[in-house]
Short mmCIF file of C-alpha atoms in Angstrom, two decimals:
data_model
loop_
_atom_site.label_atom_id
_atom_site.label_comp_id
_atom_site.label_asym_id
_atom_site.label_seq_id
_atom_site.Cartn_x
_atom_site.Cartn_y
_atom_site.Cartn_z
CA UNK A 1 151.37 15.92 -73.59
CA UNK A 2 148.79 14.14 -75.91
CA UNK A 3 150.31 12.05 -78.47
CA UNK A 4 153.69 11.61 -75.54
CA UNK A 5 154.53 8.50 -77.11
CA UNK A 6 155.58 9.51 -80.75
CA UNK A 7 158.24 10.89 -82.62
CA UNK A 8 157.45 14.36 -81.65
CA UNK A 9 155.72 13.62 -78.51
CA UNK A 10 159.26 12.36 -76.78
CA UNK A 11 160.69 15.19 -78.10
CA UNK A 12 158.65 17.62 -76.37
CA UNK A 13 158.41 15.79 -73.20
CA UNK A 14 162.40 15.79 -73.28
CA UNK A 15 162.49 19.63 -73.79
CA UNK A 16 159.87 20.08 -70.84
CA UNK A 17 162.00 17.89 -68.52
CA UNK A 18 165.35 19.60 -69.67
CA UNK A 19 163.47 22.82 -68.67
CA UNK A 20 163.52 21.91 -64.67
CA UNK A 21 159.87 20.37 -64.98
CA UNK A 22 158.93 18.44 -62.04
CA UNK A 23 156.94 15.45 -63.74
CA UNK A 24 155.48 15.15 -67.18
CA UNK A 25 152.59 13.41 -67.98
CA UNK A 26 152.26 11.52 -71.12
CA UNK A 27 149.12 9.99 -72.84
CA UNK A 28 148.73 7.90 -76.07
CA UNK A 29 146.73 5.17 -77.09
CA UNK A 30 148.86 2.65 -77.14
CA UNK A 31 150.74 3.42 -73.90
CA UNK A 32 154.22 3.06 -75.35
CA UNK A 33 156.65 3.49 -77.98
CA UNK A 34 156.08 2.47 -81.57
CA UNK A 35 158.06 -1.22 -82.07
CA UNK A 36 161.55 -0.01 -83.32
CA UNK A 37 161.88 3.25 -82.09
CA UNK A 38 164.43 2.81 -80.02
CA UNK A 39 166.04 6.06 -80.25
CA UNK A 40 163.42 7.25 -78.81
CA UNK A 41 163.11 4.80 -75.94
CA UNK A 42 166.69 5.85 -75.27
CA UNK A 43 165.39 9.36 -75.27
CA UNK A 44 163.15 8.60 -72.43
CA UNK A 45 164.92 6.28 -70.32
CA UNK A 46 167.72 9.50 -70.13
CA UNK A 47 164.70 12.23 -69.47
CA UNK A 48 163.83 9.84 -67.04
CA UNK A 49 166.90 10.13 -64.77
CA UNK A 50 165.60 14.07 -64.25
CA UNK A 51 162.42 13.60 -64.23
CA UNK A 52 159.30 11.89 -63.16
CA UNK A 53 157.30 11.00 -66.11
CA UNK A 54 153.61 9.22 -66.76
CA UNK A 55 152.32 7.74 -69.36
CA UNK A 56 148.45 7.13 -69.40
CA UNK A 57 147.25 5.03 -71.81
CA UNK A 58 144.27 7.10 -73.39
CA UNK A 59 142.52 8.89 -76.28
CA UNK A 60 143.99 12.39 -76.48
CA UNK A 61 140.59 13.31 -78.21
CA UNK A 62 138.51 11.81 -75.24
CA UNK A 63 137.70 14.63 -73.40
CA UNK A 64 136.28 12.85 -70.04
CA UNK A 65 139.43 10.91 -69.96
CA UNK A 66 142.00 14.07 -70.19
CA UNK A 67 139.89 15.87 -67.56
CA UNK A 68 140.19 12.82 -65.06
CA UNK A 69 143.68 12.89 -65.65
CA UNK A 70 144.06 16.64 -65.44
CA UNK A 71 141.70 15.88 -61.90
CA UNK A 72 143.73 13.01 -61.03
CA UNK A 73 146.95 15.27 -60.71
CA UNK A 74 145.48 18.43 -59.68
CA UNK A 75 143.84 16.74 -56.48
CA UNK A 76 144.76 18.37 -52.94
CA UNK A 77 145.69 14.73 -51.31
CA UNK A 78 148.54 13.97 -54.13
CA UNK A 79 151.67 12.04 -52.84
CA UNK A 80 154.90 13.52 -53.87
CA UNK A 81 156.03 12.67 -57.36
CA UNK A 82 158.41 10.02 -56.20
CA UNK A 83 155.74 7.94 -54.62
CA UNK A 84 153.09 8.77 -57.44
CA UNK A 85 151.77 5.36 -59.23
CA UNK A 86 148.75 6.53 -61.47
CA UNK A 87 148.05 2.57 -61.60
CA UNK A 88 147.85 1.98 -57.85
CA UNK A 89 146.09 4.69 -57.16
CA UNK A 90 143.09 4.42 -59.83
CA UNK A 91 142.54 0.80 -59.00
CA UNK A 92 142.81 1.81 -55.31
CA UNK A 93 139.33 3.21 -55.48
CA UNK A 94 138.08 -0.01 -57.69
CA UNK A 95 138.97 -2.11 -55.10
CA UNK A 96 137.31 -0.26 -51.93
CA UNK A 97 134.22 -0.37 -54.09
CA UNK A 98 130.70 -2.35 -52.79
CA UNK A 99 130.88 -3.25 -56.43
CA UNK A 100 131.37 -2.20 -60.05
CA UNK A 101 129.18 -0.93 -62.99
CA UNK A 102 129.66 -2.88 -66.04
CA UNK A 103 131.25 -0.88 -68.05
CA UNK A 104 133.83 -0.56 -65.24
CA UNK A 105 134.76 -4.33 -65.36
CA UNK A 106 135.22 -3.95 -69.09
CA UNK A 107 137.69 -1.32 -68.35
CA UNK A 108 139.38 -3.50 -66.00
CA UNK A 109 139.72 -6.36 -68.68
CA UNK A 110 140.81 -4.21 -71.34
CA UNK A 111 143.39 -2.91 -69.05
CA UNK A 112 144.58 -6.56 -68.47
CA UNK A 113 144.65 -7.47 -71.86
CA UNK A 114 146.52 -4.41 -72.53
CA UNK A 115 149.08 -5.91 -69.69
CA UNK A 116 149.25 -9.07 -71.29
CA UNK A 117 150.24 -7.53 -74.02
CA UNK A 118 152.90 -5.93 -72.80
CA UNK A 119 154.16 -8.88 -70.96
CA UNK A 120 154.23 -11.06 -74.09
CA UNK A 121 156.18 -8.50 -75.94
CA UNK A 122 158.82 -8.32 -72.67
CA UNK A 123 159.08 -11.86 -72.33
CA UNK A 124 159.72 -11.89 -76.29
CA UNK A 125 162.55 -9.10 -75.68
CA UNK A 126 164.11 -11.72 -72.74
CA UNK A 127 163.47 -14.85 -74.47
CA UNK A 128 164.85 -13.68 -78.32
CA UNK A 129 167.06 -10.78 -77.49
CA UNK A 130 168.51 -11.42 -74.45
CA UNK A 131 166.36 -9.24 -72.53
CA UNK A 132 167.83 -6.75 -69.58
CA UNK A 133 167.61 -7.08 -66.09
CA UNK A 134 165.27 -4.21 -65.99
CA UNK A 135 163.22 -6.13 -68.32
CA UNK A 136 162.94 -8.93 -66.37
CA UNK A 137 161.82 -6.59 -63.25
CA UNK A 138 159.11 -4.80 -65.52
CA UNK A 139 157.94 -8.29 -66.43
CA UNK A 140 157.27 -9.08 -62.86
CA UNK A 141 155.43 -5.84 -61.88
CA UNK A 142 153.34 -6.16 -64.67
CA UNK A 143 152.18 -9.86 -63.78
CA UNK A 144 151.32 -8.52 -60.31
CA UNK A 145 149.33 -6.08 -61.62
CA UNK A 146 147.63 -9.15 -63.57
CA UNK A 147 147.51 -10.64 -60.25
CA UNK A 148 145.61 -7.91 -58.64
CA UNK A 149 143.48 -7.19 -61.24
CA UNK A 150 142.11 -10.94 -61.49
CA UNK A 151 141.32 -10.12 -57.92
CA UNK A 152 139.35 -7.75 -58.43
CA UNK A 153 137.47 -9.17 -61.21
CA UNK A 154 137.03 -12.14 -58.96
CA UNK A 155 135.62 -9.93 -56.11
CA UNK A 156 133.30 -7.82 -58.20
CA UNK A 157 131.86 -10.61 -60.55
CA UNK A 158 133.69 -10.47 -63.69
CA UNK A 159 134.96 -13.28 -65.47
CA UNK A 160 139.19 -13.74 -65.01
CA UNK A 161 139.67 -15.30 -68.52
CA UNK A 162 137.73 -15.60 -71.75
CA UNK A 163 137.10 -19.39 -71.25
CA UNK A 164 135.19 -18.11 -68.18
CA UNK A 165 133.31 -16.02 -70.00
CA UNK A 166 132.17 -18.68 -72.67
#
C-alpha cells in the first residue's frame, strides 16, 4: 500500500489484515505516522497482533524503488514472514560487497540520518512523556542499526559523521 502511513493508508492496511492477509507491506516517505496521530498508531499496533506488516520508507511515485520492493518480496529464497526483516536483509547484501558505488553510500547515510531521527524523537517520547518499555527496546534496535551501519560506512570508505566529512 503506497501512502501506508496516512489517514487512509492505515485504514486500508487494517481492512487487508482483518481480511486473513498474511503480511502487508507499507511504504511512505516518511516511514511513519504523522506526529499526533495516535489513533492511528493504535490502529496499527492492534493490526499488528494479526498480522505481519512492513513499512518501507520510499517514494510511492518512484517506480525503481516499488519494483525492488515488489522483487524483494516476490523472491524464491524468502524466509517466512515471522523471520522477515526488510532492514537486515537489504544491508545484508551491502555488507558482502567488495565495495560500494557512491550513490550507494549516500543511501546508507540518508538511511542513518533517517535513524537518528527516529531515535531523537523516541528518546524525546522516554525522556518528556514517560516513554514505554517498548519504546525503550525500539530505541536500542535502532542504535544498533546505527552501529552497523557506521560499520559499513567505515568498511566501504564513507565518512561516519559530518565532521568527518568536513
Amino acid at each position: 500500500i503506497t501512502g501506508g502511513l496516512g489517514g487512509l493508508g492505515v485504514l486500508a492496511t487494517y481492512e487487508i489484515a482483518a481480511a486473513g492477509a498474511p503480511y502487508v507491506v507499507t511504504t511512505s516517505r516518511s516511514g511513519r505516522v504523522a506526529a499526533g496521530q495516535r489513533e492511528l498508531v493504535q490502529l496499527q499496533e492492534h493490526m499488528r497482533q494479526t498480522t505481519e506488516q512492513y513499512n518501507v520508507r520510499a517514494d510511492g511515485g518512484d517506480m525503481a524503488a516499488l519494483n525492488d520492493i515488489f522483487q524483494w518480496i516476490q523472491r524464491p529464497d524468502a524466509p517466512a514472514s515471522e523471520d522477515l526483516d526488510i532492514f537486515n536483509v537489504c544491508l545484508a547484501g551491502l555488507a558482502q560487497a567488495s565495495s560500494l558505488e557512491p550513490e550507494d553510500v549516500d543511501k546508507l547515510k540518508g538511511i542513518k540520518a533517517h535513524i537518528e531521527e527516529t531515535c531523537a524523537m523516541l528518546q524525546h517520547e522516554i525522556d518528556e512523556k514517560r516513554g514505554t518499555s517498548r519504546e525503550e527496546w525500539l530505541l536500542r534496535e535502532m542504535n544498533k542499526r546505527i552501529g552497523y551501519i557506521n560499520g559499513l560506512l567505515d568498511k566501504h570508505g564513507g565518512a561516519r559523521t559530518a565532521a568527518a566529512e568536513a
